[in-house]
Coordinates of C-alpha atoms and ligand atoms in Angstrom, one line a residue:
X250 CA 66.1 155.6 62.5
X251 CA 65.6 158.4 64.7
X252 CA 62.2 159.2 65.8
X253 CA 59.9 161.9 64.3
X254 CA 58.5 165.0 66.0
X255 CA 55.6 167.1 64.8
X256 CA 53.0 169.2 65.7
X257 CA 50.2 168.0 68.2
X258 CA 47.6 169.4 65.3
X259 CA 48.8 168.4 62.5
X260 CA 51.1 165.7 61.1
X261 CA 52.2 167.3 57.9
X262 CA 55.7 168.2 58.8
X263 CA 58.5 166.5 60.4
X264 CA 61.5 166.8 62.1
X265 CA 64.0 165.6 64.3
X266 CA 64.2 166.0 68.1
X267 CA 66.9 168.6 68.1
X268 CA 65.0 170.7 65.7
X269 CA 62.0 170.7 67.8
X270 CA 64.2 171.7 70.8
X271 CA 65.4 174.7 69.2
X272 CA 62.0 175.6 67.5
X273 CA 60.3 175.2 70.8
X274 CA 56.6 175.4 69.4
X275 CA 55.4 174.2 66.2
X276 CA 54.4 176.3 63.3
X277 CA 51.7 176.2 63.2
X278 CA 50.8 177.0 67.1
X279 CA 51.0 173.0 68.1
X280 CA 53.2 171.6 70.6
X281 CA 55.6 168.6 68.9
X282 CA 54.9 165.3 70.0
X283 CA 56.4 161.9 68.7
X284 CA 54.8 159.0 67.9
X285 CA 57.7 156.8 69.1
X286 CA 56.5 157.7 72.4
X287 CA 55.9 154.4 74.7
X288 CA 57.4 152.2 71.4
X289 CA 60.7 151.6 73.4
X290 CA 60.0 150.8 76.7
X291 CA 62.3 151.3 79.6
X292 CA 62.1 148.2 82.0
X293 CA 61.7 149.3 85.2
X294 CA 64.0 146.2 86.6
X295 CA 66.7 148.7 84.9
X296 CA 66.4 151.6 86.8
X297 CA 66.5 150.2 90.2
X298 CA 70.5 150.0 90.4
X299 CA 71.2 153.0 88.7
X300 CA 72.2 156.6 89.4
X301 CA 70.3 160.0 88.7
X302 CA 72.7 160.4 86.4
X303 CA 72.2 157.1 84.6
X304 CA 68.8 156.8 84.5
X305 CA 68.7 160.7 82.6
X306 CA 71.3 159.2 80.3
X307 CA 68.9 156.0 79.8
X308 CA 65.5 158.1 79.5
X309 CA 66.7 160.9 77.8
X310 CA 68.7 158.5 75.3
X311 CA 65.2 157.0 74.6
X312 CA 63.3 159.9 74.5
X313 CA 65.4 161.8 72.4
X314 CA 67.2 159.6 70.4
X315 CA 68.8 161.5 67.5
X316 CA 71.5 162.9 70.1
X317 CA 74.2 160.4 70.0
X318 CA 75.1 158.9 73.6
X319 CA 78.2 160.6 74.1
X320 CA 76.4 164.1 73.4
X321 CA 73.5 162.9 76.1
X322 CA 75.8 162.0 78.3
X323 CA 78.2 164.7 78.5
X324 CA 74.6 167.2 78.8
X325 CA 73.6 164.6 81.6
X326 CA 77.0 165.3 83.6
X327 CA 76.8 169.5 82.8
X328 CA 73.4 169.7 84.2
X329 CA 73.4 167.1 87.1
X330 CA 77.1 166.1 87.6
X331 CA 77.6 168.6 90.5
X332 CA 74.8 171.5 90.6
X333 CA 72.6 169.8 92.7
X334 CA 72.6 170.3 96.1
X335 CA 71.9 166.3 97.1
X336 CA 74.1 163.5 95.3
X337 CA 70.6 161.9 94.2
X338 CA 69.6 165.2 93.0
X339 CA 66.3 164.7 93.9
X340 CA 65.7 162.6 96.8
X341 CA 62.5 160.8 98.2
X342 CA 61.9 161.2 101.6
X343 CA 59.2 159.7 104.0
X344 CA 57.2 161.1 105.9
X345 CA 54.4 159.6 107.9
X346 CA 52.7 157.1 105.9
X347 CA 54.1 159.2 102.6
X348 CA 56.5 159.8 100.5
X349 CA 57.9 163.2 99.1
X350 CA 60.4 163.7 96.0
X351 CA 62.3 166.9 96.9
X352 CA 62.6 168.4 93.5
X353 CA 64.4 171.5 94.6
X354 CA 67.9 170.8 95.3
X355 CA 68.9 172.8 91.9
X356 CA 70.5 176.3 91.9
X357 CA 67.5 177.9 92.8
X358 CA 65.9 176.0 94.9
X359 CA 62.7 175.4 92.4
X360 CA 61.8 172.2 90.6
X361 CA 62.2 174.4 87.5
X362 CA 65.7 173.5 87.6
X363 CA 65.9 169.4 86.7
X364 CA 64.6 171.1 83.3
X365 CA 66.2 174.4 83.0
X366 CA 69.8 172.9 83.9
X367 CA 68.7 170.5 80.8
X368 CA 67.3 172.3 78.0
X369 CA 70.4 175.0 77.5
X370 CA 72.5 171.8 76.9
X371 CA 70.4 169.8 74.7
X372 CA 69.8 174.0 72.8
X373 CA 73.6 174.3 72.3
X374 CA 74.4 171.0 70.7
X375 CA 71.5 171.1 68.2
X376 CA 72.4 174.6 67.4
X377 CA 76.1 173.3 67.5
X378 CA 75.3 171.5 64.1
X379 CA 73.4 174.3 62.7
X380 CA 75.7 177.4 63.2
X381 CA 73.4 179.5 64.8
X382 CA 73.8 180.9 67.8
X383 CA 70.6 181.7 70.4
X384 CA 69.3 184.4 72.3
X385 CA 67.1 183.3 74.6
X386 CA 64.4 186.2 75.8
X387 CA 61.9 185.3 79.1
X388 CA 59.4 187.6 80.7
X389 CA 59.2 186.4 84.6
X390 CA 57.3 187.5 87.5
X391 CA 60.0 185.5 89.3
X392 CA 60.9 181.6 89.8
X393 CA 61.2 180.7 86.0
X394 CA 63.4 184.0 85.0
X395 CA 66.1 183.2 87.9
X396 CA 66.0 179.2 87.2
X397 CA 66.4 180.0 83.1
X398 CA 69.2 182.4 84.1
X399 CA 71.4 179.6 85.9
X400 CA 70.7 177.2 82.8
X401 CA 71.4 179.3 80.1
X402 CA 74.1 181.3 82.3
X403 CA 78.0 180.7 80.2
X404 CA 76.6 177.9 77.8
X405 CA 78.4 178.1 74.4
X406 CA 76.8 179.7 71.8
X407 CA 73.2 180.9 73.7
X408 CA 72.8 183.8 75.8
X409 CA 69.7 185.1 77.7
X410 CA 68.1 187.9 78.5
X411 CA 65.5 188.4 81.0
X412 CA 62.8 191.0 81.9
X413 CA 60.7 191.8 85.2
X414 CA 58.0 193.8 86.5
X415 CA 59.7 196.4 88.4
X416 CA 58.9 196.2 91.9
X417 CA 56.5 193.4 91.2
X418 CA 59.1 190.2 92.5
X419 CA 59.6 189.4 95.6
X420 CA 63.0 191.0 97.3
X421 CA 64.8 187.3 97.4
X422 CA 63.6 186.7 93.8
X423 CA 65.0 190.1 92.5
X424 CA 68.3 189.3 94.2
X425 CA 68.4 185.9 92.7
X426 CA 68.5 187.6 89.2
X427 CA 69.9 190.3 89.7
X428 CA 73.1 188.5 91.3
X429 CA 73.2 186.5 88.7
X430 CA 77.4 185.7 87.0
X431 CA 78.3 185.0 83.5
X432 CA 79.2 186.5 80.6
X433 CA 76.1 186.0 78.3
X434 CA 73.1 186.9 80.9
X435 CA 71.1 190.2 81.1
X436 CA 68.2 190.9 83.6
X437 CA 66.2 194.2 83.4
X438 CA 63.5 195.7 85.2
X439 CA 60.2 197.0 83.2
X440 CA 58.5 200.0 84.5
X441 CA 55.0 198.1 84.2
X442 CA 53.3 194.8 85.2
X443 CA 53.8 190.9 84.6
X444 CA 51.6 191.0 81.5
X445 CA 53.0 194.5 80.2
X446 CA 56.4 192.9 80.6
X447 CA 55.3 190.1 78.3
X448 CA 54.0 191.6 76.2
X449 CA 56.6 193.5 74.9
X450 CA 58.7 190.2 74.8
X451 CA 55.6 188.8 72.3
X452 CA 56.2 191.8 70.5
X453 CA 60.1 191.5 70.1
X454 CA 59.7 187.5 68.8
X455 CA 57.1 189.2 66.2
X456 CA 59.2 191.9 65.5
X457 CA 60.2 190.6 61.5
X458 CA 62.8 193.8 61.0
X459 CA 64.9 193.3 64.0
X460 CA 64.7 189.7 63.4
X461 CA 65.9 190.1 59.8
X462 CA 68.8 192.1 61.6
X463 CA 69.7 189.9 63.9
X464 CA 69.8 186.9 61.5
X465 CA 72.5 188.9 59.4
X466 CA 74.6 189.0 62.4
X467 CA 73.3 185.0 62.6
X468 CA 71.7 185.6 66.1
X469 CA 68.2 183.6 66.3
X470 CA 65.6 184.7 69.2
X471 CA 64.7 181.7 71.0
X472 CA 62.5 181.3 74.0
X473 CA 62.7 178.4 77.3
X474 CA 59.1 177.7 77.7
X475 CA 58.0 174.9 79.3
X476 CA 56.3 173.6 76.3
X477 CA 59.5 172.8 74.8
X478 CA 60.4 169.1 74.6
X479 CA 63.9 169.6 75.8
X480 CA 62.4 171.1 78.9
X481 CA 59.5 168.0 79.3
X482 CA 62.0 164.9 78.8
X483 CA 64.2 165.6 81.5
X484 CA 61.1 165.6 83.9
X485 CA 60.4 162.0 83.0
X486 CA 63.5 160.8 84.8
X487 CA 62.7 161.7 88.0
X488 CA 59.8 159.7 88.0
X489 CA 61.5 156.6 87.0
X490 CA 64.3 157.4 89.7
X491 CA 61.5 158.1 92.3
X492 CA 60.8 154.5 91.7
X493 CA 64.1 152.9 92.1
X494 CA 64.6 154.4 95.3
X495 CA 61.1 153.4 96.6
X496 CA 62.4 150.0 95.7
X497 CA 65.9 150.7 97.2
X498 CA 64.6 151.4 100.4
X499 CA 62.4 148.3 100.5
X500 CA 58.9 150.8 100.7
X501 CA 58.1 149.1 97.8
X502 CA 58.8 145.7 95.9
X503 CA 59.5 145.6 92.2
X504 CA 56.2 145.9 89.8
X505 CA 54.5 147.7 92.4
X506 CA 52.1 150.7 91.1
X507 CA 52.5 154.0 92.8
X508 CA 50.7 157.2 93.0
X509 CA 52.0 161.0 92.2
X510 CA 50.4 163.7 93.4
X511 CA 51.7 167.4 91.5
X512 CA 51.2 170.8 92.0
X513 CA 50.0 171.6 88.9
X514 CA 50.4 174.7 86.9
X515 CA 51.0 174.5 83.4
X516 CA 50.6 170.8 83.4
X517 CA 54.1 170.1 82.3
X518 CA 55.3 167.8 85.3
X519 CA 52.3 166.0 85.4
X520 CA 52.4 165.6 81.8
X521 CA 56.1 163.6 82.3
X522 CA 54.7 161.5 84.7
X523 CA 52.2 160.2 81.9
X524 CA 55.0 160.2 79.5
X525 CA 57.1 157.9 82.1
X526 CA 53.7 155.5 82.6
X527 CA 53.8 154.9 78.4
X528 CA 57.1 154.1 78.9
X529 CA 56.6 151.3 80.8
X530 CA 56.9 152.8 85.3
X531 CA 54.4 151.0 86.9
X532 CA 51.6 153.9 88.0
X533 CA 48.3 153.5 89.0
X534 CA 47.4 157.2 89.3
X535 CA 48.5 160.6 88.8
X536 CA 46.8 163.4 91.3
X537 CA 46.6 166.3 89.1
X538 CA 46.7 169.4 92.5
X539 CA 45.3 172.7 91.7
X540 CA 45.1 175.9 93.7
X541 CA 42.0 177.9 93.7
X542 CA 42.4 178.6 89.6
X543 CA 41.1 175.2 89.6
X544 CA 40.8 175.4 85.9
X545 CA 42.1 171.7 85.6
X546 CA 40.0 170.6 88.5
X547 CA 36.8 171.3 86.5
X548 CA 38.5 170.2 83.5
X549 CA 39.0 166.7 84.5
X550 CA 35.6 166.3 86.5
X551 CA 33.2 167.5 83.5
X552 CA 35.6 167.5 80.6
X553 CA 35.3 171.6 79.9
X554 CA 38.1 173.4 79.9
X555 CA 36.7 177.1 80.8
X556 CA 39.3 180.2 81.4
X557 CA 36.2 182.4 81.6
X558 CA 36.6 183.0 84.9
X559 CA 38.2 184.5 87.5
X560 CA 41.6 185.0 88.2
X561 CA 43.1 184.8 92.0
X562 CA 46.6 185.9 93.2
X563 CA 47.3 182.9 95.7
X564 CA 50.4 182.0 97.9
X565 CA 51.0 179.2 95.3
X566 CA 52.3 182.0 92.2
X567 CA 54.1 179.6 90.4
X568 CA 50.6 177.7 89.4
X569 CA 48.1 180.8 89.2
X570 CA 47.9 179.8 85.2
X571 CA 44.8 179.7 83.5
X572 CA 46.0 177.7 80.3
X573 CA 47.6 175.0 80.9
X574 CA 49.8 174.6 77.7
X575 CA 50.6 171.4 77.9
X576 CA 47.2 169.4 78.6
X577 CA 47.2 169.9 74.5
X578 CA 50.0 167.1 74.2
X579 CA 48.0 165.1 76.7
X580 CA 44.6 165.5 74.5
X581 CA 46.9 164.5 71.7
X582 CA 47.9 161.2 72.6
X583 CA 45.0 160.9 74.6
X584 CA 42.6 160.7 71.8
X585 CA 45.2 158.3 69.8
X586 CA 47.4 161.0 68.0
X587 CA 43.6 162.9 66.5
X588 CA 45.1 166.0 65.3
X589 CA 42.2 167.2 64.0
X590 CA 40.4 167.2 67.2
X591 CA 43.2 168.5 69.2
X592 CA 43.6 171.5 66.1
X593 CA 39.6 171.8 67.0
X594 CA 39.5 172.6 70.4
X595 CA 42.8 174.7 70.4
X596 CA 40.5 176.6 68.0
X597 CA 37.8 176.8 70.4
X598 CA 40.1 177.6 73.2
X599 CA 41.7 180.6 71.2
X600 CA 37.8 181.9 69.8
X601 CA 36.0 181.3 73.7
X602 CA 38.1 180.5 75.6
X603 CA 36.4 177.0 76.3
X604 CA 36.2 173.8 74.9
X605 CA 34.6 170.7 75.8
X606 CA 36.3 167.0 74.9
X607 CA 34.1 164.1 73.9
X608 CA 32.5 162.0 76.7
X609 CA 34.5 159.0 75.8
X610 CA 37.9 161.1 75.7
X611 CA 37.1 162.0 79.3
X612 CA 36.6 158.6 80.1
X613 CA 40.0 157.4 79.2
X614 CA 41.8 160.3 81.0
X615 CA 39.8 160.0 84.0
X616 CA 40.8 156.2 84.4
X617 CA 44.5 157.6 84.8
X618 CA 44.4 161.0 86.2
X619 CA 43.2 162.0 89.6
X620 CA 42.3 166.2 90.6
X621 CA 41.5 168.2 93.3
X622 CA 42.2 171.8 94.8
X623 CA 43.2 173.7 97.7
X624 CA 42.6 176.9 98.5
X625 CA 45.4 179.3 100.5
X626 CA 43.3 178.8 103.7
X627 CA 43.5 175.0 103.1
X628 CA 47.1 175.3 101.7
X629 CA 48.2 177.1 105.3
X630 CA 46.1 174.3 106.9
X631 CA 48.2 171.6 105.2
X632 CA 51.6 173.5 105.7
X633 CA 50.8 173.6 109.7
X634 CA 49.4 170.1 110.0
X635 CA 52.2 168.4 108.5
X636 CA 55.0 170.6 110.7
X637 CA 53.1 169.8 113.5
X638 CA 52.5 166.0 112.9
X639 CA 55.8 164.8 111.0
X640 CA 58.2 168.4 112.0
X641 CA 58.6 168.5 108.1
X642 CA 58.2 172.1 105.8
X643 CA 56.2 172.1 102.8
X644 CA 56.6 175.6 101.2
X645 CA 53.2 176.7 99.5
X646 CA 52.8 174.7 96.4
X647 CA 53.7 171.3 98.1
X648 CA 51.1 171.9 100.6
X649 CA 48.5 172.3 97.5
X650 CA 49.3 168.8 96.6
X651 CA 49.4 167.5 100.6
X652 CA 46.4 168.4 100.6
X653 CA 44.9 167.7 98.2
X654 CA 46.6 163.9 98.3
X655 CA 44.8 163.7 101.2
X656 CA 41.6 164.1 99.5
X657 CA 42.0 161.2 97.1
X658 CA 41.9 157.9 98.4
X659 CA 44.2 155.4 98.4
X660 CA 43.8 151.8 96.7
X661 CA 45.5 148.4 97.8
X662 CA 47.9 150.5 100.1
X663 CA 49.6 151.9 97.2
X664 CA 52.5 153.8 97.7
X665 CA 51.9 157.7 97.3
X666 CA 54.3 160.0 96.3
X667 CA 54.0 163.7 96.7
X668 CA 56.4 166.3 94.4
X669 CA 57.9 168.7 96.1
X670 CA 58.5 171.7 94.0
X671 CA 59.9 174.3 95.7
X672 CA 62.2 174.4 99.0
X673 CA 60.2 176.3 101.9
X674 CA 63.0 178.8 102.1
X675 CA 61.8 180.6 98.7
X676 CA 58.4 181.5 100.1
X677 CA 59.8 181.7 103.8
X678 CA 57.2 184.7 104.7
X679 CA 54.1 182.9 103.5
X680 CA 55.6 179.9 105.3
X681 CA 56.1 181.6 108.5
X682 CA 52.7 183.1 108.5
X683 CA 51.1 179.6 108.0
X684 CA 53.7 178.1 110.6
X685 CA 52.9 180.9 113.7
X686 CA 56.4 181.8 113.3
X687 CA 57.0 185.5 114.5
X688 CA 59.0 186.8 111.7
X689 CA 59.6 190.5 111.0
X690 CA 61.5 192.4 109.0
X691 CA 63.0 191.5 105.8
X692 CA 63.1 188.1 103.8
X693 CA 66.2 187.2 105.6
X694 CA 65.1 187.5 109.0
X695 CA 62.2 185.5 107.9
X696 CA 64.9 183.0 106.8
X697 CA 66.6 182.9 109.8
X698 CA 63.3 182.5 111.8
X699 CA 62.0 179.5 109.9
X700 CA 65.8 178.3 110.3
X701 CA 65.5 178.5 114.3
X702 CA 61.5 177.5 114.3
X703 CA 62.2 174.3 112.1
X704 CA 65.5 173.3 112.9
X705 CA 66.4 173.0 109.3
X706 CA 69.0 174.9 107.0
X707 CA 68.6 177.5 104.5
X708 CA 70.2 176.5 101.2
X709 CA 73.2 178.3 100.3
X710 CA 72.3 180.1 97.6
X711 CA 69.8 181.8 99.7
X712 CA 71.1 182.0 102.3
X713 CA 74.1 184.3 100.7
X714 CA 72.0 186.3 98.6
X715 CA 72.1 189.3 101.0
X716 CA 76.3 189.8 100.8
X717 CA 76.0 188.8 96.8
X718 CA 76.9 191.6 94.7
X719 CA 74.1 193.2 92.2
X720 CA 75.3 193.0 88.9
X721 CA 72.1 194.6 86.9
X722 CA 70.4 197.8 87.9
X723 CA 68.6 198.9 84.5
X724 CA 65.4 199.8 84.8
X725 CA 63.7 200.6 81.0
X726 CA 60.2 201.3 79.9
X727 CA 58.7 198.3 77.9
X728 CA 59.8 200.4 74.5
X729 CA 63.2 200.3 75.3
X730 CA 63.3 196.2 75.6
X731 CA 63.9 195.7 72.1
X732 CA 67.1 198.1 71.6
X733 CA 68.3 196.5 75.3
X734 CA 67.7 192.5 73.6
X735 CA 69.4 194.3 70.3
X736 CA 73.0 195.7 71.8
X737 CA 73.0 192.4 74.0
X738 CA 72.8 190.1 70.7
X739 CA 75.8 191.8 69.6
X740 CA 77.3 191.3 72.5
X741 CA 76.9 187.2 72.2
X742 CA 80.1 185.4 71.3
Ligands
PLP71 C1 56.3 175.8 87.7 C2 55.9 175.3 89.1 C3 54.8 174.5 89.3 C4 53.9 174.0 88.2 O1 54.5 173.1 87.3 P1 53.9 172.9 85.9 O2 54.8 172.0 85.2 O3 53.7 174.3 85.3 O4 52.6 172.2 86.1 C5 54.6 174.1 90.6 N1 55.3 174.5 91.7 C6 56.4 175.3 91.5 C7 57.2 175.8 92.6 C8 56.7 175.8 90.2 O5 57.8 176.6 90.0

């Protein structure tokens, strides 16, 4: 039979992966979880000989089992068969005494991708059996609009529309949207902030009349959040494959334990590399990297989560989050599937914006996850100590978790392995300034300086975004959003 999801605070209701993919968050304000999790192991012998490909087909098969294997496998070749820029998709490479995984060889250069190429194809074939079809809606202040664009972008059945703070994206970040091609993508600009921005999408999805609307017309509003399970399974592969190649390249010998260090931000990658542990990879640790909102740093030294606090604007953007959704699934299966404890201090969380876990529940995650922080001064430092020692380019976020890897020692010369999560060439100003590379001008001389500096290539996509042609121009107040998501619903084929 196929495995169960439900809520991480509450068991009452079930249902099947597919419907948890296209419900995205519980109802009751939980994230779904399954208690099949870690009951089929994966053999790690198994994944040594086999492709990205095949090891997403194995893991995702396993995780999400009530998708029958050709319906995997043909989402497995849509999203990975030829849209990644490297035929392993995401490679390990070494450097010095470490190893990197070089998530970013998607579309957009962002780690977001391995998910967001995913999740519309596991979307369309669960909403295939229900009828429906699915507009997606996403406020962005950048990386996760552009990356949800080129998943979503021509899939049967969903569309997308995506808002951003006028003026408040980066130039190369607004000309990855706003380039973007197919038929069933919008992207308009809010006069306002991030947070103004979203929360007129919050106040679309609660908007019961043009809901009631829609659903006569049998459009559902959907959203691609990272708490979604179809977004978290595919993030458990890489962790396996990271594995077989450290094995194919004779770093390390079968069985052997390794260490991943993440940038962390919402807690969703690190979160897959527990899910792959319970499945049966062989880790020792998992290094938990936080920028100076070092919310999780504090969490997972004194076992209070406290978002009382201040909130910093760092070089890192992508993890400047002070809730880290997904730690909730992690208390869940942390504490042995206790919903009531988990529905507790999400209730704390929401009232006062702390909660504190037992001292024996901090124990147990302690003995598997790692932390530490860096700062943008100590962020710059890593970025310039590991072009000058090794001539490789960590963009911003990497060089949080180079850092703070460094920081945690090593046990039994374990093998280390550091995620990469963005390529260099998305923050290329912030990298040039760290690097002492003279760049003026726009984003594209900045480019072309790191290219000369570094001896490395753009990727493509960049690269060509000044020639690309703009395809979206609207600019609306937050009040107009909900007419814009309206005439582009009846739009959707
Ligand atoms: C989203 C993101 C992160 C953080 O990942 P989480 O799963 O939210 O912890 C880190 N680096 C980059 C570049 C990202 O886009």
């Amino acid at each position: 039979m196929a495995s169960m999801y439900h809520s991480t605070r509450s068991t009452v209701k079930e249902c099947s992966a597919k419907r948890a993919v296209l419900d995205g968050l519980a109802s009751d304000g939980g994230l779904y979880v399954t208690d099949a999790l870690g009951k089929a192991r994966i053999d790690p012998d198994d994944v040594i000989d086999r492709t990205y490909c095949e090891n997403a087909a194995l893991i995702l098969g396993t995780l999400l089992d009530d998708y029958a294997p050709e319906e995997i496998e043909a989402c497995v070749k849509a999203a990975y068969g030829d849209t990644f820029a490297s035929d392993a998709v995401a490679p390990v490479v070494s450097v010095g005494d470490d190893h990197i995984l070089e998530l970013f060889h998607g579309p957009t250069s962002a780690f977001k991708d391995v998910a967001l190429q995913m999740l519309p194809q596991l979307m369309s074939r669960a909403a295939a059996a229900t009828d429906e079809r699915i507009m997606i809606l996403a406020a962005t202040s950048g990386d996760t609009g552009k990356a949800a664009l080129a998943g979503f972008a021509d899939t049967p059945g969903l569309g997308i529309s995506v808002f951003y703070p006028h003026g408040g994206t980066s130039e190369i970040q607004r000309l990855q949207m706003v380039t973007q091609k197919g038929d069933n993508v919008a992207v308009g600009a809010v006069r306002g902030n991030f947070d103004d921005t979203q929360s007129a999408v919050k106040h679309i999805f609660s908007d019961e009349a043009l809901r009631a609307r829609l659903q006569e017309r049998g459009v559902v509003l959907s959203s691609a959040n990272s708490i979604n399970i179809g977004r978290l399974a595919p993030q458990v592969v890489y962790y396996f494959d990271a594995y077989a190649q450290l094995v194919r390249q004779g770093s390390i010998s079968r069985g052997d334990k390794i260490d991943f260090c993440v940038p962390t931000g919402n807690f969703g990658d690190v979160l897959a590399g527990y899910f792959a542990l319970r499945m049966g990879l062989p880790v020792r640790k998992l290094i938990v990297a936080s920028n100076a909102n070092n919310v999780l740093t504090d969490f997972l030294t004194t076992g209070v989560y406290d978002r009382n606090r201040a909130f910093y604007k760092t070089i890192s953007p992508s993890m400047d989050i002070l809730i880290s959704s997904n730690l909730e699934r992690l208390l869940y299966y942390m504490s042995d599937g206790d919903t009531a404890l988990v529905a507790r201090l999400m209730d704390d969380l929401a009232r006062t914006g702390r909660y504190t876990v037992p001292a024996e529940l901090l124990e147990r995650i302690r003995a598997i996850f790692a932390c530490g922080f860096a700062d943008d001064d100590e962020s710059r430092a890593a970025m310039r100590e590991c072009f000058d020692s090794h001539g490789y380019v960590l963009d911003p976020h990497t060089a949080v978790a180079w850092h703070v890897s460094r920081s945690v020692p090593k046990e039994d010369a374990a093998a280390r392995v550091v995620l990469s999560t963005a390529s260099p060439y998305k923050f290329c100003r912030d990298v040039c300034a760290a690097l002492g590379i003279e760049a003026n001008g726009s984003d594209f001389d900045c480019m072309r300086a790191l290219e000369a500096a570094s001896g490395t290539a753009a990727p493509a996509a960049l690269a060509q975004l000044e020639s690309a042609d703009v395809r979206f121009d609207d600019v609306m107040d937050a009040n107009d959003m909900a007419n814009y998501v309206e005439r582009k619903c009846g739009e959707l084929l």
